[in-house]
Coordinates of C-alpha atoms and ligand atoms in Angstrom, one line a residue:
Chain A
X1 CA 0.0 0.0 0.0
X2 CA 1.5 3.5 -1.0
X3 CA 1.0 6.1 1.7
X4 CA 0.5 9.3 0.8
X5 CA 3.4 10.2 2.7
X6 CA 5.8 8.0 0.6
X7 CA 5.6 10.2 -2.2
X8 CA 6.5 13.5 0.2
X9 CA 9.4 11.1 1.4
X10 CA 10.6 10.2 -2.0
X11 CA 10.3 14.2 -2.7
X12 CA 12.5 14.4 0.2
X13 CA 14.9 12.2 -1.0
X14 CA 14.9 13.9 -4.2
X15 CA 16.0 17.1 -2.3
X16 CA 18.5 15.9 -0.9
X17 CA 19.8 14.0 -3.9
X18 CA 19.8 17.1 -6.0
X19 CA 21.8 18.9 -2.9
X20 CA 24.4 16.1 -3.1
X21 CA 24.8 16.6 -6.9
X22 CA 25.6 20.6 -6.3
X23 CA 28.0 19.2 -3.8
X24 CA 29.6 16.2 -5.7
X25 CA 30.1 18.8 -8.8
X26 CA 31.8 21.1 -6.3
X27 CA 33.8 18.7 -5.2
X28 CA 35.1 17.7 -8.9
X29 CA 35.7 21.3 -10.0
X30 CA 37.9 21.4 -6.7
X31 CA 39.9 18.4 -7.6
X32 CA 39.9 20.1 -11.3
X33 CA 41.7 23.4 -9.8
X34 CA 44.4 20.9 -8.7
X35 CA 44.9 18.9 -11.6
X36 CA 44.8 21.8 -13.9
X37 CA 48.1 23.9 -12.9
X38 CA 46.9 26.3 -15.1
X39 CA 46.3 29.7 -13.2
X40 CA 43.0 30.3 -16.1
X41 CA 41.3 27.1 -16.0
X42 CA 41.7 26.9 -12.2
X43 CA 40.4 30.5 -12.4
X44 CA 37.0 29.0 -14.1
X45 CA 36.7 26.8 -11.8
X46 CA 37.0 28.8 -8.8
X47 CA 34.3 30.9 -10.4
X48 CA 32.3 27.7 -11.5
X49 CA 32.6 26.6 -7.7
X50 CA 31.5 30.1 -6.4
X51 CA 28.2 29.7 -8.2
X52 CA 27.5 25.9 -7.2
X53 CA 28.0 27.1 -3.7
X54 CA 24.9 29.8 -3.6
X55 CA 22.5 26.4 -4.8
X56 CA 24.3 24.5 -2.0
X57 CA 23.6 27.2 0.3
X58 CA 19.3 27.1 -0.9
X59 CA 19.8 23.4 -1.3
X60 CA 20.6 23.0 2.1
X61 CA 17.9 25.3 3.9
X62 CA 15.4 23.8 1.6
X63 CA 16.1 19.9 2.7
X64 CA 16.1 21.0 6.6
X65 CA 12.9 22.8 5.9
X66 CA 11.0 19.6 4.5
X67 CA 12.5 18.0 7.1
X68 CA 10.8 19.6 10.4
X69 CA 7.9 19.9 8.2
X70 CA 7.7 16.2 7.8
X71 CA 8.6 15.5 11.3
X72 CA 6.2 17.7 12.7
X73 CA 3.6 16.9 10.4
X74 CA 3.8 13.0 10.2
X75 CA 5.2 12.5 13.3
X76 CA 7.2 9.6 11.6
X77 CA 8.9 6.4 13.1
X78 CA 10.6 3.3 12.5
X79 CA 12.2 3.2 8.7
X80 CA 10.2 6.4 7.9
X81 CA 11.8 8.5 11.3
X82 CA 15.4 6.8 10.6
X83 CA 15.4 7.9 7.1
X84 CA 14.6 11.6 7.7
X85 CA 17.3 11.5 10.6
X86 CA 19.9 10.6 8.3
X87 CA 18.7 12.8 5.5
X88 CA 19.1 15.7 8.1
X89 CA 22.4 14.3 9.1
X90 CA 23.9 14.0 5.5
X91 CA 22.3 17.5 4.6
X92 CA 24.5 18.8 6.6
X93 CA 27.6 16.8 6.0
X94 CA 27.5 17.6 2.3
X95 CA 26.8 21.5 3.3
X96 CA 30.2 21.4 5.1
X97 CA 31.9 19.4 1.9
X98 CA 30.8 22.4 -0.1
X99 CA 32.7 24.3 2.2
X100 CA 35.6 22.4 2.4
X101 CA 35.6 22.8 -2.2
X102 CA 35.7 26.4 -1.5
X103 CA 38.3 25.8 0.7
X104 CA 40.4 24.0 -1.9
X105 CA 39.6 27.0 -4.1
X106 CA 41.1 29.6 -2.1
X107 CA 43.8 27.3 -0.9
X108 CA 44.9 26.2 -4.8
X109 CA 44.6 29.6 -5.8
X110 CA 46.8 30.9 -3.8
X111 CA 49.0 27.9 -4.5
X112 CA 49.2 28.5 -8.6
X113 CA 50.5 32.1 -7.8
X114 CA 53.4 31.1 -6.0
X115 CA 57.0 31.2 -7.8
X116 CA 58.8 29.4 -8.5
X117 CA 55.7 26.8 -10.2
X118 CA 55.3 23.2 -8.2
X119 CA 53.3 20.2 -9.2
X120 CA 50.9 18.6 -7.2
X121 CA 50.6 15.2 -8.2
X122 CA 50.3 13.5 -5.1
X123 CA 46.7 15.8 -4.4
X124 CA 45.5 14.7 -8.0
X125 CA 45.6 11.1 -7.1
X126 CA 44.0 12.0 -3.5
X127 CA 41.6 13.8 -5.2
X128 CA 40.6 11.3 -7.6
X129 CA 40.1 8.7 -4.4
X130 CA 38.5 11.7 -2.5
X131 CA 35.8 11.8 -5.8
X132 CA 35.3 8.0 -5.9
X133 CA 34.2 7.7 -2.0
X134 CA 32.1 10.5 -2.5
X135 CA 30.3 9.1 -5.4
X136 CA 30.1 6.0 -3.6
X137 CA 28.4 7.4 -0.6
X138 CA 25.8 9.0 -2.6
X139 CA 25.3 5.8 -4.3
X140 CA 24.5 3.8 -1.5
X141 CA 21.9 6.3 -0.4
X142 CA 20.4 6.5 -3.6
X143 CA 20.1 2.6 -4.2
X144 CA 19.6 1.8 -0.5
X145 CA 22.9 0.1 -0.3
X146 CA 23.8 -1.3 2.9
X147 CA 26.3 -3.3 2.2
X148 CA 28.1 -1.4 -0.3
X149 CA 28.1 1.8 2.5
X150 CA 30.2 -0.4 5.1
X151 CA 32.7 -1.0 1.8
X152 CA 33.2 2.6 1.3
X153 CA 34.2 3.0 4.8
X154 CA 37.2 1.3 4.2
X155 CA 38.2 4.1 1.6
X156 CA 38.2 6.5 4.3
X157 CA 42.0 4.4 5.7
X158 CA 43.5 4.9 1.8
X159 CA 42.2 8.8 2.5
X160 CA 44.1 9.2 5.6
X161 CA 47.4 7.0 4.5
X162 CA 47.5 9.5 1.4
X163 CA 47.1 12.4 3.5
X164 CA 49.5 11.4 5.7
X165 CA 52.0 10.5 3.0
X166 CA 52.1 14.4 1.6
X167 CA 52.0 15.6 4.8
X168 CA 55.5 13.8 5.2
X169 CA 56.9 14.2 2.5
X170 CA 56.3 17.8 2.7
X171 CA 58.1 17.6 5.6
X172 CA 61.1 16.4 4.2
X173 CA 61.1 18.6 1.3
X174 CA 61.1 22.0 3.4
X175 CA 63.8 20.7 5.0
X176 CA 65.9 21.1 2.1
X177 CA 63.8 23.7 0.3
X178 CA 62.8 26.2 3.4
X179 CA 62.0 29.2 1.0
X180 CA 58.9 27.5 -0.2
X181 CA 57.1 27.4 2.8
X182 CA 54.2 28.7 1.5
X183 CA 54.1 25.8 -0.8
X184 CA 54.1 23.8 2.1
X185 CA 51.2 25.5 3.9
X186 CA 49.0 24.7 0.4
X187 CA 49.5 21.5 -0.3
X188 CA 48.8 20.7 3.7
X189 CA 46.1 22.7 4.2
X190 CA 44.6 20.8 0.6
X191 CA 45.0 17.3 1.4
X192 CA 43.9 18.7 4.6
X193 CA 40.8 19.8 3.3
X194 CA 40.0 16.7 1.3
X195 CA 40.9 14.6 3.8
X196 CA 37.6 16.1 5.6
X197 CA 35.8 15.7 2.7
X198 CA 36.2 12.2 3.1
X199 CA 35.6 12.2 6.7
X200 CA 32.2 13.9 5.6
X201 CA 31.2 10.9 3.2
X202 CA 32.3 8.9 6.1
X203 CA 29.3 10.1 7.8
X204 CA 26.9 9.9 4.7
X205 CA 28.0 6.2 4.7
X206 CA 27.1 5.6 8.7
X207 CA 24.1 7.6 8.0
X208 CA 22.6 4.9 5.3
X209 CA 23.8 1.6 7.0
X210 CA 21.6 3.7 10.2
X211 CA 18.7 4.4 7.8
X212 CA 18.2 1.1 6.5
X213 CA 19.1 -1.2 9.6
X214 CA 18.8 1.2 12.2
X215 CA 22.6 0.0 13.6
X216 CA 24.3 2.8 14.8
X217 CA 27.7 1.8 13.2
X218 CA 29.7 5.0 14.1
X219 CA 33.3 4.9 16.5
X220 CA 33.3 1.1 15.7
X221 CA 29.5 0.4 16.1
X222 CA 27.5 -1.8 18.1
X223 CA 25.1 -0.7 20.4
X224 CA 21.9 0.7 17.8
X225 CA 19.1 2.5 18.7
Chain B
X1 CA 15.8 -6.5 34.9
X2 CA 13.7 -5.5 37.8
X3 CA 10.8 -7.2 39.7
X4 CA 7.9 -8.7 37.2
X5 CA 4.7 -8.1 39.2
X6 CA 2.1 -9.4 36.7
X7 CA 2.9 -12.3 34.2
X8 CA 0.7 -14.0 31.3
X9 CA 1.5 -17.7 30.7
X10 CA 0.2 -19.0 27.7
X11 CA -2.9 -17.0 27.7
X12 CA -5.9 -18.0 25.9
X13 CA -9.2 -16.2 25.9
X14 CA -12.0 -16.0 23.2
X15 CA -15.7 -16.1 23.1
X16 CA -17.6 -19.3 21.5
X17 CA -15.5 -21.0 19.0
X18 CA -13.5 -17.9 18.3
X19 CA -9.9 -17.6 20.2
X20 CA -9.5 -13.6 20.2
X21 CA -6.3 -14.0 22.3
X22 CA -3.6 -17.3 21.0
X23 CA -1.2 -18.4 23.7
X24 CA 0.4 -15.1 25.1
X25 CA 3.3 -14.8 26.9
X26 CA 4.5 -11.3 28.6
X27 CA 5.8 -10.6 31.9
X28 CA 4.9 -6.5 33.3
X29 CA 7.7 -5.0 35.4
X30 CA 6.7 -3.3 38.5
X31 CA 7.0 0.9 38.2
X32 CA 6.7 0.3 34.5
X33 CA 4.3 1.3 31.8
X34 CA 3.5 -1.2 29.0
X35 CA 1.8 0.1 26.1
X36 CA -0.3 -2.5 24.0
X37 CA -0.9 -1.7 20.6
X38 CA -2.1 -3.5 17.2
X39 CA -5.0 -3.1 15.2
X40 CA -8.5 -3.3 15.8
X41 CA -9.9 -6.9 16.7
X42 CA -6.4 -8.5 17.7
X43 CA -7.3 -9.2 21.0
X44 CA -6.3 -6.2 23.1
X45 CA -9.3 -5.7 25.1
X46 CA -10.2 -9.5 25.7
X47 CA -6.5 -9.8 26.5
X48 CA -6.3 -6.8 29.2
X49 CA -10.1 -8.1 30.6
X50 CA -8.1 -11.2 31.4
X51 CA -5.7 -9.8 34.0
X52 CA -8.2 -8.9 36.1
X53 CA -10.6 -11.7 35.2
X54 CA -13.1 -9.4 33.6
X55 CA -13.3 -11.2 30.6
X56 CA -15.1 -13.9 32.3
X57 CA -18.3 -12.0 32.6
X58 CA -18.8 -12.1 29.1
X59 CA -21.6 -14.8 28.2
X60 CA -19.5 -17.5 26.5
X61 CA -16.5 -16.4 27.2
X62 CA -13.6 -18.8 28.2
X63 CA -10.0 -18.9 28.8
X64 CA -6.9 -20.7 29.9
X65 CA -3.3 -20.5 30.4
X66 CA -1.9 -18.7 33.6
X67 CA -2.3 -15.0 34.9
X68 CA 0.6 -14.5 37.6
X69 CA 0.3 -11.6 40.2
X70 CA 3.1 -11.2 42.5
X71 CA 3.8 -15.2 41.4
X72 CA -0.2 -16.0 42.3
X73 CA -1.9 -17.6 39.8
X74 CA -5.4 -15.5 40.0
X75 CA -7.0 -17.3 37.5
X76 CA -9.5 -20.4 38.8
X77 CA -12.7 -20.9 41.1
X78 CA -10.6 -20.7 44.5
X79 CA -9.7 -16.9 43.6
X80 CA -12.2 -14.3 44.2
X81 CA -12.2 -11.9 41.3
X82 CA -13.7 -9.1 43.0
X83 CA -10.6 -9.2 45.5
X84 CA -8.3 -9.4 41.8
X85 CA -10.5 -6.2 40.8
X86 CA -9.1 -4.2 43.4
X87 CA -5.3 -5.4 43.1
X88 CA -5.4 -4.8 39.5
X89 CA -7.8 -1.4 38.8
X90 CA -9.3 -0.7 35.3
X91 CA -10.3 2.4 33.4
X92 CA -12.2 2.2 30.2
X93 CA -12.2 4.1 26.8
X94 CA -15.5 5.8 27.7
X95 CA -15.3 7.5 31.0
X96 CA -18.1 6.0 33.7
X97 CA -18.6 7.6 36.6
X98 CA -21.6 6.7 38.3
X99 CA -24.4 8.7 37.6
X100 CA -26.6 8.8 40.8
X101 CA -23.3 9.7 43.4
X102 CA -21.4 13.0 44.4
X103 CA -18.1 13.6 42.9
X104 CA -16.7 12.6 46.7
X105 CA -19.3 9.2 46.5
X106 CA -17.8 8.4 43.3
X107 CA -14.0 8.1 44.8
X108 CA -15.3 6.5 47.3
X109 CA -17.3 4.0 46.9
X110 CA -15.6 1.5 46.4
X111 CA -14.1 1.8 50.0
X112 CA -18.2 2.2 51.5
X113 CA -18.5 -1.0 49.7
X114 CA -15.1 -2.5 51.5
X115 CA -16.8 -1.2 55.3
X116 CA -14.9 1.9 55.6
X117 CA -17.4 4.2 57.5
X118 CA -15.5 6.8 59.1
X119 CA -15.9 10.0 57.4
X120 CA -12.2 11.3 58.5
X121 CA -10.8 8.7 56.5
X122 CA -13.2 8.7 53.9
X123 CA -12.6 12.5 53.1
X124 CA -8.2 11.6 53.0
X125 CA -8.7 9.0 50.8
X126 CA -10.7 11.2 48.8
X127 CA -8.8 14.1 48.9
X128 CA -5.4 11.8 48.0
X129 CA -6.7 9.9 44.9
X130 CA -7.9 13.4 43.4
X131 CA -4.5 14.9 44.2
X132 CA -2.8 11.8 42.8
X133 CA -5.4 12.1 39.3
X134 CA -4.8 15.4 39.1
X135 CA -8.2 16.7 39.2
X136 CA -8.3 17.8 43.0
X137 CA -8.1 21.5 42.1
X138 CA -10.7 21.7 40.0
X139 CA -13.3 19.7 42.3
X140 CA -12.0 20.7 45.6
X141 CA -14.8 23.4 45.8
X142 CA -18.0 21.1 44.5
X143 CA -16.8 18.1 45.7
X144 CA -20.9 17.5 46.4
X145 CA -21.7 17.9 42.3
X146 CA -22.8 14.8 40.6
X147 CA -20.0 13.2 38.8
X148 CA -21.6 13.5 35.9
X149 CA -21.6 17.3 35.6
X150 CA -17.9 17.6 34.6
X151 CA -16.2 17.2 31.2
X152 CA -15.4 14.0 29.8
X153 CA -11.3 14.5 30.8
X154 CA -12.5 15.2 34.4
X155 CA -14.5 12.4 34.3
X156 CA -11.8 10.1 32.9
X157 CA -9.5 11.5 36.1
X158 CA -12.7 11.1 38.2
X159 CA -12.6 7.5 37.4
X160 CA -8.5 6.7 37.7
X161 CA -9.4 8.5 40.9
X162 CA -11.9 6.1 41.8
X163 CA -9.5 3.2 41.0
X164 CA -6.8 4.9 42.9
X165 CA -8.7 5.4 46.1
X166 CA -8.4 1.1 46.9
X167 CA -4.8 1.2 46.4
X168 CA -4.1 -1.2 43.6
X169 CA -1.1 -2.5 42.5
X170 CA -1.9 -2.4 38.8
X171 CA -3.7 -0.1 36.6
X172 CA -5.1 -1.2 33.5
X173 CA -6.3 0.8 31.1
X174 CA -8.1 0.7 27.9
X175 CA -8.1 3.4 25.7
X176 CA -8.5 5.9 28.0
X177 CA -7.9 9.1 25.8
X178 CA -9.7 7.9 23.1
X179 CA -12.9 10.1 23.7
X180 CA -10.8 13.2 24.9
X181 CA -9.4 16.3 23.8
X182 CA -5.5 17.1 23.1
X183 CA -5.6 19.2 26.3
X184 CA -7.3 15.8 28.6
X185 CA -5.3 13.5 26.9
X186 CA -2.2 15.5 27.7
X187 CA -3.2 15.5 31.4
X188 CA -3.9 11.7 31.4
X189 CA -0.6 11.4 29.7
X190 CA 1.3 13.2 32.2
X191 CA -1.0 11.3 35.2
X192 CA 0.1 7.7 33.4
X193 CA 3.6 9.2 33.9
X194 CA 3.3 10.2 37.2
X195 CA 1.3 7.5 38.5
X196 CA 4.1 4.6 37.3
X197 CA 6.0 5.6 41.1
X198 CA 3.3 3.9 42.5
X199 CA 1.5 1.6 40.4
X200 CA 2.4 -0.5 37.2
X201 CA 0.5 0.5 34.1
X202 CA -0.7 -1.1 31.6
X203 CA -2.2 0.4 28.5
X204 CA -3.8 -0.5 24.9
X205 CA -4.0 2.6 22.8
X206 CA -4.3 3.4 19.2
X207 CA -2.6 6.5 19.5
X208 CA 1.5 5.3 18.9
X209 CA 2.6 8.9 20.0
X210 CA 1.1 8.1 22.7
X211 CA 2.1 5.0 23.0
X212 CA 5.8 6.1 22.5
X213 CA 5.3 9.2 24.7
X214 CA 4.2 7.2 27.9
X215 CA 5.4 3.6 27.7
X216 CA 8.7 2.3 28.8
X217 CA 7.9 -1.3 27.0
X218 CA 5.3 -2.0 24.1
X219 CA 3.7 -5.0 22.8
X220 CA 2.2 -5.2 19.2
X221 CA -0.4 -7.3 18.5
X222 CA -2.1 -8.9 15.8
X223 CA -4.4 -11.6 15.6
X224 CA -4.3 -12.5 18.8
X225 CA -0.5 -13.2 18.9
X226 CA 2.2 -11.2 20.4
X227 CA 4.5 -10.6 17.5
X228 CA 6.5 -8.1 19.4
X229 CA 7.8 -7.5 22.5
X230 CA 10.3 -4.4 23.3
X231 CA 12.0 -1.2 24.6
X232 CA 9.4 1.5 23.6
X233 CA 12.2 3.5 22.5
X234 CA 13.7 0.6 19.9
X235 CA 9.8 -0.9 18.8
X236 CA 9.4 2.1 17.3
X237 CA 12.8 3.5 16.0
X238 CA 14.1 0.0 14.8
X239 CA 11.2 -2.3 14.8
X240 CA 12.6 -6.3 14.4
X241 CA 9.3 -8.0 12.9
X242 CA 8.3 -6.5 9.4
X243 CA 4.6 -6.6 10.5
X244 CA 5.2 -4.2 13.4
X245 CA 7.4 -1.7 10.9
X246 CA 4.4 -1.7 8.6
X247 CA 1.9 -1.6 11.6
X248 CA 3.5 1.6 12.8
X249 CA 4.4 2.9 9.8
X250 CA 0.8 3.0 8.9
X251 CA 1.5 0.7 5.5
X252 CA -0.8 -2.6 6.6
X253 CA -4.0 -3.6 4.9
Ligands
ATP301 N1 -18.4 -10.0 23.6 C1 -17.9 -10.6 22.5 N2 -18.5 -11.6 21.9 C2 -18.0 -12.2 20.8 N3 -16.8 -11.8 20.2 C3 -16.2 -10.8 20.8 C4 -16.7 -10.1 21.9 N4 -15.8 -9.1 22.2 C5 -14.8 -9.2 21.3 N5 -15.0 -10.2 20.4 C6 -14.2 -10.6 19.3 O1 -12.9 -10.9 19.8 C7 -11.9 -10.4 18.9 C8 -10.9 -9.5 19.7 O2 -11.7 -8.4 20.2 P1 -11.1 -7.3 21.1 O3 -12.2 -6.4 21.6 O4 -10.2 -7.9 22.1 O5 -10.1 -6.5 20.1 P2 -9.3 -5.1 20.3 O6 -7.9 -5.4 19.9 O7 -9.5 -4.6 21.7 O8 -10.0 -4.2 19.2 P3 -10.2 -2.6 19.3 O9 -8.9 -1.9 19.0 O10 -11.2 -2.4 18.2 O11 -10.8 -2.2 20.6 C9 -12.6 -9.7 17.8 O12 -12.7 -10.6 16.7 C10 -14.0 -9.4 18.3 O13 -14.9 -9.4 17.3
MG302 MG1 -10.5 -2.8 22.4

């Protein structure tokens, strides 16, 4: 039997879905500055994130909005309460991963201006993972994936290792090269920044193994609800 | 898990051929309020009429399995269930003062019947089972009015207050908001909540707000089995049985 209030639920989830791809598109234009080491096309992209950022701003009051509306008016529970827990949850986990692309803007920006030029290979591939657990987050909510969430959570390890690996090597290359220290700061505050990102679709992840099973699988899990 | 004060073993109760209750199991912790819920017909009202042998004044009815208060079986011909009725108190959907006595008379009664006479304690007992329903404020002054005279919420209070006044040890109670306003259902709601210190509660309702409002532990019902049997706060936020998500969720049928 269709309720009436599965259609205002799927809306919901529609909402929210549309806020994630504003975010996810964020996210790739971020990861687009890096790769590009071009001060113009990073430029576009800056701009291109700028404007993403306003619909992730309107996306994000409108999904809360639906959400005490629904909550108030429905006075949900079981599946139907879990789900619009975690939607509020992962609306605002994705708000702060639009934050942390306009981060990466500023950060990068500043980073193509310095002299002499550097590369920054090592956040390109970091990027790349930081795009594929992202994506697979949002997949798992969209197709009600359990299973395929607590998989993504294992991304998160190859997230910090990476971050961890720039972080020394930058370390060991201001050593030698102390004038670039504002290099330094870049890079590290970049993976820095998209190492939250992927703390962020951490979340998301927890959020749908929660929203399906009601297992409360955060800080190594057991005890649910 | 603390002290179980009323118990079901096997519980079977139906009228003619029909078994309106299956075999149910379910223990009641003292202090505690368990909510029973499920939809109409499962067996909620036969089931609750059987813990303090009520059911049994049905023509036709019959039942079997073991009630357990305080351990006591209290089901069988060697148990009188007028003394049961007292232990285990009932209040009904639709409240029902009665309509000849005083407000005071009301309360009381059920003491009169017992022998108590003397007016000095007649008027404390009085006075503490409308404090403790919450209605003593607004009768104090007309205590003498029929019982009749006031709203439907008094009257509801009017009659935990009458139930109250012989001291049970439970309080059943069936539906009681059903035929009240938000702002009467809120003060029985807040009553259930304050009452639980000194008497166990239990309560069918088709209200699951309420139900997740007021109860510490809910069964769900359906057909006349128990299908489940939890924490309020986990029946409905994580459900384990597929026909008590779609119960609550409002999706059966
Ligand atoms: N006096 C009676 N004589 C015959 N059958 C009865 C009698 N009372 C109840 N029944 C039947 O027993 C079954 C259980 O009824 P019961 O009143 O216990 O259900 P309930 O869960 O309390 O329903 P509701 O939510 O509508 O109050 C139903 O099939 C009902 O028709
Ligand atoms: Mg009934």
């Amino acid at each position: 039997m269709e309720r009436h209030f599965d259609i205002e639920l799927r809306s919901l989830k529609n909402e929210l879905i549309k806020m994630a791809g504003f975010v996810e598109q964020s996210v790739a234009y971020a990861v687009e500055a890096i790769r590009a080491q071009d001060p113009n096309i990073a430029q576009t992209k800056f701009k291109q994130i700028f404007e993403v950022e306003r619909k992730v701003n309107q996306a994000h009051k409108d999904v809360d909005d639906a959400c005490v509306k629904l909550l108030a008016l429905q006075q949900p529970l079981a599946a139907d309460l879990r789900l619009i827990v975690a939607i509020i949850k992962m609306n605002s986990d994705l708000e702060r991963m639009g934050d942390q692309a306009v981060n990466i803007a500023h950060n990068s920006e500043r980073f193509l201006k310095l002299e002499p030029k550097q590369t920054m290979e090592d956040l390109v591939v970091m990027g790349d993972e930081v795009r594929t657990m992202v994506r697979g987050a949002l997949d798992c909510f969209i197709n009600r994936d359990g299973e395929m969430a607590r998989k993504i959570l294992a991304l998160d390890d190859s997230i910090d290792e990476a971050r961890n690996r720039i972080f020394s090597e930058m370390k060991t290359y201001l050593k030698t090269h102390p004038e670039n220290i504002e290099h330094g700061f870049n890079v590290i505050f970049i993976a820095r920044n998209l190492e939250r990102i992927g703390d962020h679709a951490t979340n998301i992840a927890e959020d749908v193994v929660f929203a399906i099973t009601g297992e409360d699988i955060r800080h190594g899990g057991s005890k649910g609800v | 898990m603390s002290e179980v004060i009323l118990e079901t073993k096997k519980l079977v109760a139906g009228f003619g051929d029909l078994d309106a209750v299956k075999g149910i199991d379910l223990r009641f912790e003292k202090n505690s309020v368990t909510a029973i819920i499920g939809p109409s017909g499962c067996g909620k009202s036969t089931y609750i009429r059987c813990l303090n042998r009520l059911h049994e004044e049905v023509p036709g009815a019959y039942s079997s399995g073991e009630v357990l208060l305080n351990g006591e079986n209290i089901q069988g011909l060697r148990v009188d269930p007028v003394a049961i009725r007292r232990r285990i108190g009932m209040v009904f959907q639709k409240p029902n003062p009665f309509p000849s006595l005083s407000i005071f008379d009301n309360v009381c009664v059920g003491l009169k019947l017992s022998g108590v006479r003397k007016s000095s304690v007649l008027k404390e007992v009085v006075e503490t089972s409308l404090r403790a329903a919450a209605l003593w404020d607004e009768v104090k002054d007309k205590l003498d009015a029929p019982g009749v005279s006031l709203s439907g919420g008094q009257q509801q209070r009017l009659c935990i207050a009458r139930t109250l006044a012989v001291e049970p040890t439970v309080l059943l109670m069936d539906e009681p908001t059903s035929a009240l306003d938000p702002i009467s259902t809120a003060k029985i709601e807040e009553l259930v909540t304050d009452l639980k210190k000194r008497v166990t509660i239990v309560i069918v309702t088709h209200n699951m707000q309420q139900a997740a409002r007021i109860s510490d532990r809910t069964a769900f019902f359906l057909l006349g089995d128990l299908i489940e049997f939890d924490d309020t706060s986990r029946l409905f936020t994580a459900p384990k049985q597929e026909q008590t998500e779609r119960y609550i969720t409002g999706r059966f049928g």
